[in-house]
Amino acid sequence: MEEFSYQDGELCCEDLPMSRIAKEVGTPFYCYSAAHIIKRFRAYDQAFGDRKHLICFAVKANSNLVILNLLGKLGAGADIVSGGELFRALRAGIPANRIVFSGVGKTTEEIQAALDAGILMFNIESMQEFHAIAKTCRETGKKARISFRVNPDVDPKTHPYISTGLKKNKFGMPVHDALEAYREAKRNPHVEITGIDCHIGSQLTQIQPFLDALDRVAAVVQTLNDEGIQLSYLDTGGGLGIRYHDETPPDPGKLIRELIKRMDANGLQQTVIVEPGRSICGNAGALVTKVLYTKENSGKTFVIVDAAMNDLPRPSLYQAYHDIWHLNQTSNRKPCLVDIVGPICETGDFLAKEREMPLPAQGELLSVMSAGAYGFSMSSNYNSRPRIPEVLVNGSEFRVIRKRESYEDLVRIEEIS
Ligand code: LLP
């Protein structure tokens, strides 16, 4: 998180003290560094060298229009998993021919919308989904570009909730079924076989599972090639992890160079698609929150802040660790053990548990780090809490890229009679 650092004792995002943003927009809020997003995108982009590629940002990680627009201008496409994400990607100016549609449960309406837009390809996850897409094409006279998502049965060694490439997971198709699917698709005039796809999980900190998955996919590509089925795109999914605590994931450049080496070794010539989310924007963001109260219950210290599990569900949902920094440096305070909790009426509402840190004082501002991916995008209105604003920092300037919701926003689409 090099874009977040202390300057004269004050935590800054790029060159801007974050307390200044707090003064203008109030707390809590999400704060993103544009420089970090650009740097991480370029790390992917440049590692490809002259190899044909497309970086489809996983919209689910951070779906703010300004962020998508920024990435789109850098050349990114989008990996979408819903009609809503399609709408956002298009609204943000990402061209349809740079959009891939993943996910196990695409509805007829979503399929129709993606066909109308003319997306690059559907990453298909089951035979029933294939038939649904082919049927929509037949009825509307459109042709879908398709790939099948292979489940390579590789252990990504990550949290079980975000593992997707094991045979016990709901994602993709076993190799044998995928081969059959391609054979059937070849006989269907309403679809155009375009690529092959695979995504094994998220927050991966090692390269080996990516390479193991690629080998399995390469074997499928080889078999198809022998049968005269050629593919233009090879989509290796997303999943590269970031440092939250003490993880040491490879940087994007290293992953891409290793993947390309392995593709070359397997004789794979396709245009490469990757679908990174977290590794582009995770460490670009922080959640700034204010200490409302501190209290001690039977020897345990609680710090109650104004952000909660509805704003950042990752700690409650996955027991995820996020660093918590003071906005004002605290060199002369000694650390103690605290739980940082929100105002929501659930014991599961915490941002950090048994964390050793200098005791924050009432009214003090804290920054929950590494919150740029799956932070705001997973937030909700639980406890009727308006969703919080997002700001984007560029050098010493910032801009509100999503306003704080109002109480009126909470009830806007509800009616009493
Ligand atoms: N492509 C597909 C098909 C995916 O399912 C995902 C993430 C990605 C790409 C992007 O993965 P990334 O590069 O961000 O790891 N909410 C969880 C993460 C869920 C990831 C779901 N799929 C979390 O907060 O850790």
Coordinates of C-alpha atoms and ligand atoms in Angstrom, one line a residue:
M1 CA 0.0 0.0 0.0
E2 CA 2.8 2.4 -0.9
E3 CA 0.3 5.1 -1.8
F4 CA -0.7 5.3 1.8
S5 CA 2.0 6.7 4.1
Y6 CA 2.6 9.0 7.0
Q7 CA 3.8 12.5 6.1
D8 CA 4.5 14.8 9.1
G9 CA 2.7 12.3 11.3
E10 CA -0.5 12.4 9.2
L11 CA -1.7 9.4 7.2
C12 CA -1.9 10.5 3.5
C13 CA -3.4 8.9 0.4
E14 CA -0.9 9.9 -2.2
D15 CA -0.1 13.5 -1.2
L16 CA -3.4 14.2 0.5
P17 CA -3.9 14.0 4.3
M18 CA -6.9 11.7 4.7
S19 CA -8.2 13.8 7.6
R20 CA -8.8 16.6 5.1
I21 CA -11.2 14.4 3.2
A22 CA -12.9 13.4 6.5
K23 CA -13.5 17.1 7.3
E24 CA -15.3 17.6 4.0
V25 CA -17.3 14.4 3.5
G26 CA -17.6 13.2 7.1
T27 CA -17.1 9.6 8.2
P28 CA -17.1 6.7 7.4
F29 CA -16.0 6.8 3.7
Y30 CA -14.0 4.7 1.2
C31 CA -10.8 6.4 -0.1
Y32 CA -9.1 5.1 -3.2
S33 CA -5.8 6.0 -4.8
A34 CA -5.9 6.5 -8.6
A35 CA -2.1 6.1 -8.9
H36 CA -2.3 2.6 -7.3
I37 CA -5.0 1.4 -9.7
I38 CA -3.1 2.7 -12.7
K39 CA 0.2 1.1 -11.5
R40 CA -1.3 -2.3 -10.9
F41 CA -3.1 -2.3 -14.2
R42 CA 0.1 -1.4 -16.0
A43 CA 2.0 -4.1 -14.1
Y44 CA -0.4 -6.6 -15.8
D45 CA -0.4 -4.9 -19.2
Q46 CA 3.3 -4.5 -19.5
A47 CA 4.2 -8.0 -18.5
F48 CA 2.4 -9.3 -21.6
G49 CA 4.9 -7.6 -23.9
D50 CA 3.8 -8.2 -27.5
R51 CA 1.6 -11.2 -26.6
K52 CA -2.0 -10.5 -27.6
H53 CA -4.1 -10.0 -24.5
L54 CA -7.1 -8.4 -22.8
I55 CA -7.3 -7.5 -19.2
C56 CA -10.9 -7.9 -18.1
F57 CA -11.3 -6.2 -14.7
A58 CA -13.6 -8.2 -12.4
V59 CA -16.3 -5.6 -11.9
K60 CA -17.5 -7.4 -8.7
A61 CA -14.3 -6.3 -6.9
N62 CA -15.1 -2.6 -7.3
S63 CA -18.0 -1.5 -9.5
N64 CA -17.8 2.3 -9.2
L65 CA -18.4 3.9 -12.6
V66 CA -15.4 6.3 -12.2
I67 CA -13.0 3.4 -11.4
L68 CA -14.4 1.4 -14.4
N69 CA -14.1 4.4 -16.6
L70 CA -10.5 4.9 -15.5
L71 CA -9.6 1.3 -16.2
G72 CA -11.4 1.3 -19.5
K73 CA -9.4 4.3 -20.6
L74 CA -6.2 2.4 -19.8
G75 CA -7.4 -0.4 -22.2
A76 CA -9.2 -2.7 -19.7
G77 CA -12.2 -4.8 -20.6
A78 CA -14.6 -6.1 -18.0
D79 CA -15.4 -9.5 -16.5
I80 CA -19.1 -9.3 -15.5
V81 CA -21.4 -11.7 -13.6
S82 CA -24.8 -10.0 -13.9
G83 CA -27.0 -7.7 -15.9
G84 CA -26.2 -5.0 -13.4
E85 CA -22.5 -5.3 -14.0
L86 CA -23.1 -5.3 -17.8
F87 CA -25.0 -2.1 -17.4
R88 CA -22.3 -0.5 -15.3
A89 CA -19.4 -1.6 -17.6
L90 CA -21.2 -0.2 -20.6
R91 CA -22.3 3.0 -18.8
A92 CA -18.6 3.5 -17.8
G93 CA -17.6 3.4 -21.5
I94 CA -16.1 0.0 -21.6
P95 CA -16.6 -1.3 -25.2
A96 CA -18.9 -4.4 -25.4
N97 CA -16.2 -6.2 -27.4
R98 CA -14.0 -6.1 -24.3
I99 CA -16.6 -7.7 -22.0
V100 CA -16.7 -11.4 -20.9
F101 CA -19.7 -12.7 -19.0
S102 CA -19.0 -15.3 -16.3
G103 CA -21.2 -16.9 -13.6
V104 CA -23.2 -20.0 -13.1
G105 CA -26.7 -18.5 -13.2
K106 CA -27.2 -16.1 -16.1
T107 CA -30.9 -15.4 -16.6
T108 CA -32.6 -15.2 -20.0
E109 CA -32.9 -11.4 -19.6
E110 CA -29.2 -11.1 -18.9
I111 CA -28.3 -13.3 -21.8
Q112 CA -30.5 -11.2 -24.1
A113 CA -29.0 -8.0 -22.8
A114 CA -25.5 -9.2 -23.4
L115 CA -26.3 -10.5 -26.9
D116 CA -27.9 -7.1 -27.7
A117 CA -24.8 -5.3 -26.5
G118 CA -22.5 -7.6 -28.5
I119 CA -20.2 -8.8 -25.8
L120 CA -16.9 -10.6 -26.6
M121 CA -17.9 -13.9 -25.1
F122 CA -20.1 -15.9 -22.7
N123 CA -18.1 -18.1 -20.3
I124 CA -20.6 -20.9 -20.1
E125 CA -20.7 -23.1 -16.9
S126 CA -23.3 -25.8 -17.7
M127 CA -25.0 -27.6 -20.6
Q128 CA -28.4 -26.2 -19.5
E129 CA -26.9 -22.7 -19.7
F130 CA -25.5 -23.5 -23.2
H131 CA -29.0 -24.5 -24.3
A132 CA -30.5 -21.4 -22.9
I133 CA -28.0 -19.2 -24.8
A134 CA -28.4 -21.1 -28.0
K135 CA -32.2 -20.9 -27.7
T136 CA -32.1 -17.1 -27.2
C137 CA -29.9 -16.8 -30.2
R138 CA -32.3 -19.0 -32.3
E139 CA -35.2 -16.8 -31.3
T140 CA -33.5 -13.5 -32.0
G141 CA -31.3 -14.3 -34.9
K142 CA -28.2 -13.4 -33.0
K143 CA -25.0 -15.5 -32.7
A144 CA -23.3 -15.8 -29.4
R145 CA -19.5 -16.1 -29.0
I146 CA -18.9 -18.7 -26.4
S147 CA -16.3 -20.4 -24.3
F148 CA -16.8 -23.1 -21.7
R149 CA -15.4 -22.8 -18.2
V150 CA -13.4 -25.8 -17.3
N151 CA -13.2 -26.9 -13.7
P152 CA -9.6 -28.2 -13.5
D153 CA -10.0 -29.7 -10.0
V154 CA -7.0 -27.8 -8.6
D155 CA -6.7 -26.7 -5.0
P156 CA -6.0 -22.9 -5.0
K157 CA -5.1 -23.1 -1.2
T158 CA -7.2 -20.2 -0.2
H159 CA -10.3 -19.6 2.0
P160 CA -12.9 -22.3 1.3
Y161 CA -15.6 -19.7 0.5
I162 CA -13.5 -18.3 -2.4
S163 CA -12.1 -21.5 -3.8
T164 CA -13.8 -22.3 -7.1
G165 CA -11.7 -24.7 -9.1
L166 CA -12.2 -27.9 -7.0
K167 CA -14.5 -30.5 -8.3
K168 CA -16.7 -30.2 -5.3
N169 CA -17.3 -26.5 -6.1
K170 CA -20.3 -25.4 -8.2
F171 CA -18.2 -23.7 -10.9
G172 CA -17.2 -24.8 -14.4
M173 CA -17.5 -28.2 -16.0
P174 CA -15.3 -31.3 -15.5
V175 CA -12.8 -31.8 -18.4
H176 CA -14.7 -34.7 -19.9
D177 CA -18.0 -32.8 -19.9
A178 CA -16.4 -29.7 -21.3
L179 CA -15.0 -31.7 -24.3
E180 CA -18.5 -33.0 -25.0
A181 CA -19.9 -29.5 -24.7
Y182 CA -17.5 -28.2 -27.3
R183 CA -18.4 -31.1 -29.7
E184 CA -22.1 -30.3 -29.3
A185 CA -21.5 -26.5 -29.7
K186 CA -19.6 -27.2 -32.9
R187 CA -22.8 -28.7 -34.4
N188 CA -24.9 -25.7 -33.3
P189 CA -25.3 -23.0 -35.9
H190 CA -26.3 -20.3 -33.3
V191 CA -23.1 -20.1 -31.5
E192 CA -19.5 -19.4 -32.4
I193 CA -16.9 -21.2 -30.4
T194 CA -14.5 -18.5 -29.4
G195 CA -12.4 -19.5 -26.3
I196 CA -11.9 -21.5 -23.2
D197 CA -12.1 -20.3 -19.6
C198 CA -11.0 -21.2 -16.2
H199 CA -10.9 -19.5 -12.8
I200 CA -9.8 -21.4 -9.7
G201 CA -10.3 -19.0 -6.8
S202 CA -9.5 -15.7 -5.2
Q203 CA -6.7 -14.4 -3.0
L204 CA -4.2 -17.0 -4.3
T205 CA -0.7 -16.3 -3.0
Q206 CA 1.2 -18.9 -5.0
I207 CA 1.7 -19.3 -8.7
Q208 CA 1.8 -23.1 -8.9
P209 CA -2.1 -23.6 -8.7
F210 CA -2.4 -21.3 -11.7
L211 CA 0.1 -23.3 -13.7
D212 CA -1.5 -26.6 -12.7
A213 CA -4.8 -25.3 -13.9
L214 CA -3.3 -24.1 -17.1
D215 CA -1.8 -27.5 -17.8
R216 CA -5.2 -29.1 -17.5
V217 CA -6.8 -26.5 -19.8
A218 CA -3.9 -26.9 -22.3
A219 CA -4.7 -30.6 -22.5
V220 CA -8.3 -29.7 -23.4
V221 CA -7.2 -27.2 -26.0
Q222 CA -4.9 -29.9 -27.5
T223 CA -7.7 -32.5 -27.8
L224 CA -10.1 -29.9 -29.3
N225 CA -7.4 -28.9 -31.8
D226 CA -6.9 -32.5 -32.8
E227 CA -10.6 -32.7 -33.5
G228 CA -10.5 -29.5 -35.6
I229 CA -12.0 -27.2 -33.0
Q230 CA -9.9 -24.0 -32.8
L231 CA -10.1 -21.4 -30.1
S232 CA -9.1 -17.7 -30.4
Y233 CA -9.1 -16.8 -26.6
L234 CA -7.7 -18.5 -23.5
D235 CA -9.1 -16.9 -20.4
T236 CA -7.2 -17.8 -17.3
G237 CA -9.5 -16.0 -14.9
G238 CA -8.5 -13.8 -12.0
G239 CA -7.5 -14.6 -8.4
L240 CA -4.1 -13.2 -7.7
G241 CA -3.9 -12.3 -4.0
I242 CA -2.7 -9.2 -2.3
R243 CA -0.9 -8.5 1.0
Y244 CA -3.4 -7.9 3.8
H245 CA -1.2 -8.9 6.7
D246 CA 1.9 -11.0 6.1
E247 CA 1.1 -12.7 2.9
T248 CA 3.7 -12.5 0.1
P249 CA 1.9 -13.0 -3.2
P250 CA 3.8 -12.6 -6.4
D251 CA 3.4 -9.4 -8.3
P252 CA 1.1 -9.4 -11.4
G253 CA 4.1 -9.2 -13.7
K254 CA 5.7 -12.3 -12.3
L255 CA 2.4 -14.3 -12.6
I256 CA 1.9 -13.2 -16.2
R257 CA 5.4 -14.0 -17.2
E258 CA 5.1 -17.5 -15.7
L259 CA 1.8 -18.1 -17.3
I260 CA 3.1 -17.1 -20.7
K261 CA 6.1 -19.3 -20.3
R262 CA 3.8 -22.2 -19.5
M263 CA 1.6 -21.4 -22.5
D264 CA 4.6 -21.4 -24.8
A265 CA 5.7 -24.7 -23.4
N266 CA 2.2 -26.1 -24.1
G267 CA 2.2 -24.6 -27.6
L268 CA -0.8 -22.3 -26.8
Q269 CA -1.0 -19.4 -29.2
Q270 CA -4.4 -17.9 -28.2
T271 CA -5.0 -14.3 -27.2
V272 CA -4.8 -14.3 -23.4
I273 CA -7.6 -13.0 -21.2
V274 CA -7.1 -12.4 -17.5
E275 CA -9.8 -11.3 -15.1
P276 CA -8.1 -9.7 -12.1
G277 CA -10.1 -7.8 -9.5
R278 CA -8.5 -7.7 -6.1
S279 CA -4.9 -7.4 -7.3
I280 CA -5.8 -4.2 -9.2
C281 CA -7.8 -2.3 -6.6
G282 CA -7.5 -4.1 -3.2
N283 CA -4.6 -2.2 -1.9
A284 CA -5.8 1.0 -3.6
G285 CA -8.5 1.5 -1.0
A286 CA -9.0 2.2 2.7
L287 CA -12.1 2.6 4.8
V288 CA -11.9 5.7 7.1
T289 CA -13.9 5.5 10.3
K290 CA -14.3 7.5 13.5
V291 CA -14.1 6.1 17.0
L292 CA -17.5 6.8 18.7
Y293 CA -16.8 5.2 22.1
T294 CA -14.4 3.0 23.9
K295 CA -15.4 0.7 26.7
E296 CA -14.3 -2.2 28.8
N297 CA -16.4 -5.3 29.5
S298 CA -14.9 -7.7 32.0
G299 CA -11.4 -6.9 31.1
K300 CA -12.0 -6.8 27.3
T301 CA -11.5 -3.5 25.5
F302 CA -13.9 -2.6 22.7
V303 CA -13.5 0.3 20.3
I304 CA -16.8 1.2 18.8
V305 CA -16.4 2.9 15.4
D306 CA -18.9 4.4 13.0
A307 CA -18.3 1.9 10.2
A308 CA -19.7 -1.6 10.5
M309 CA -20.1 -5.0 8.9
N310 CA -22.6 -3.6 6.4
D311 CA -19.9 -1.3 5.1
L312 CA -17.1 -3.9 5.1
P313 CA -18.4 -7.4 5.5
R314 CA -15.1 -9.2 4.9
P315 CA -13.9 -9.6 8.5
S316 CA -17.3 -11.0 9.6
L317 CA -17.8 -13.1 6.5
Y318 CA -14.4 -14.6 6.0
Q319 CA -12.6 -13.8 9.3
A320 CA -10.5 -11.6 7.0
Y321 CA -7.6 -9.6 8.5
H322 CA -7.4 -5.9 7.6
D323 CA -4.7 -3.7 9.0
I324 CA -6.0 -0.7 11.0
W325 CA -3.9 2.5 11.1
H326 CA -4.4 5.7 13.0
L327 CA -4.8 8.8 10.9
N328 CA -2.5 10.5 13.3
Q329 CA 0.7 8.7 14.1
T330 CA 0.9 7.3 17.6
S331 CA 4.5 6.9 18.5
N332 CA 4.2 7.5 22.2
R333 CA 1.2 5.3 23.0
K334 CA 1.7 1.7 24.1
P335 CA -0.2 -1.1 22.4
C336 CA -3.1 -2.9 24.0
L337 CA -5.4 -5.7 22.9
V338 CA -8.7 -4.4 21.4
D339 CA -11.7 -5.5 19.4
I340 CA -12.7 -2.9 16.8
V341 CA -16.5 -3.2 16.4
G342 CA -19.3 -1.4 14.6
P343 CA -22.8 -0.2 15.8
I344 CA -24.7 -3.1 14.3
C345 CA -26.7 -5.3 16.7
E346 CA -24.8 -8.5 16.1
T347 CA -21.8 -10.0 17.9
G348 CA -20.5 -10.8 14.4
D349 CA -20.1 -7.1 13.7
F350 CA -16.4 -6.5 13.9
L351 CA -13.6 -5.0 11.8
A352 CA -10.8 -6.5 13.9
K353 CA -10.6 -8.9 16.8
E354 CA -8.0 -9.1 19.5
R355 CA -5.8 -6.6 17.7
E356 CA -2.7 -5.3 19.3
M357 CA -2.6 -1.5 18.7
P358 CA -2.3 1.8 20.6
L359 CA -5.7 2.4 22.1
P360 CA -7.6 4.8 19.9
A361 CA -9.2 7.7 21.7
Q362 CA -12.8 8.8 21.4
G363 CA -13.3 10.9 18.3
E364 CA -10.0 9.7 16.7
L365 CA -10.0 8.6 13.0
L366 CA -8.8 5.2 11.9
S367 CA -8.1 3.7 8.5
V368 CA -9.0 0.1 7.7
M369 CA -6.5 -0.8 5.0
S370 CA -6.6 -3.0 1.9
A371 CA -10.3 -2.3 1.5
G372 CA -10.4 -1.3 -2.2
A373 CA -11.7 -4.7 -3.4
Y374 CA -14.9 -6.4 -2.2
G375 CA -15.4 -3.5 0.3
F376 CA -17.9 -1.1 -1.0
S377 CA -19.1 -3.5 -3.7
M378 CA -20.2 -6.0 -0.9
S379 CA -21.7 -3.3 1.4
S380 CA -25.4 -3.2 2.2
N381 CA -28.0 -1.1 4.0
Y382 CA -28.4 -3.6 6.9
N383 CA -29.7 -1.8 10.0
S384 CA -31.0 0.8 7.6
R385 CA -27.5 2.4 7.4
P386 CA -27.1 4.5 4.3
R387 CA -24.2 3.3 2.2
I388 CA -21.1 5.5 2.6
P389 CA -19.4 7.7 0.1
E390 CA -16.4 6.8 -2.1
V391 CA -13.7 9.3 -3.0
L392 CA -10.9 9.0 -5.5
V393 CA -7.5 10.7 -4.7
N394 CA -5.3 11.9 -7.5
G395 CA -2.1 13.5 -6.2
S396 CA -3.1 16.1 -3.6
E397 CA -6.7 16.4 -4.9
F398 CA -9.8 14.2 -4.4
R399 CA -13.2 13.8 -5.9
V400 CA -16.3 12.3 -4.5
I401 CA -17.1 9.5 -6.9
R402 CA -20.2 8.3 -5.0
K403 CA -22.2 10.4 -2.6
R404 CA -23.3 9.3 0.8
E405 CA -26.8 7.8 0.6
S406 CA -29.5 9.8 2.4
Y407 CA -32.4 8.4 4.5
E408 CA -34.6 9.3 1.6
D409 CA -32.5 7.0 -0.6
L410 CA -33.2 4.2 1.8
V411 CA -36.9 4.3 1.1
R412 CA -37.1 5.8 -2.4
I413 CA -38.5 2.6 -4.0
E414 CA -40.8 1.5 -1.2
E415 CA -44.4 2.4 -0.9
I416 CA -46.8 2.3 2.1
S417 CA -50.0 2.0 0.0
Ligands
LLP1 N1 -13.3 -14.1 -12.5 C1 -14.2 -14.8 -11.9 C2 -15.0 -15.8 -12.7 C3 -14.5 -14.7 -10.5 O1 -15.4 -15.5 -9.9 C4 -13.7 -13.8 -9.8 C5 -13.9 -13.6 -8.3 C6 -12.7 -13.0 -10.4 C7 -12.5 -13.2 -11.8 C8 -11.9 -12.0 -9.7 O2 -11.1 -12.6 -8.7 P1 -10.0 -11.7 -8.0 O3 -8.9 -11.4 -9.0 O4 -10.6 -10.5 -7.4 O5 -9.5 -12.6 -6.9 N2 -15.8 -11.5 -1.9 C9 -14.6 -12.3 -1.8 C10 -13.9 -12.6 -3.1 C11 -14.9 -13.3 -4.1 C12 -14.3 -13.6 -5.4 C13 -15.3 -14.1 -6.3 N3 -14.8 -14.3 -7.7 C14 -13.6 -11.5 -0.9 O6 -13.9 -10.5 -0.3 O7 -12.5 -12.1 -0.6

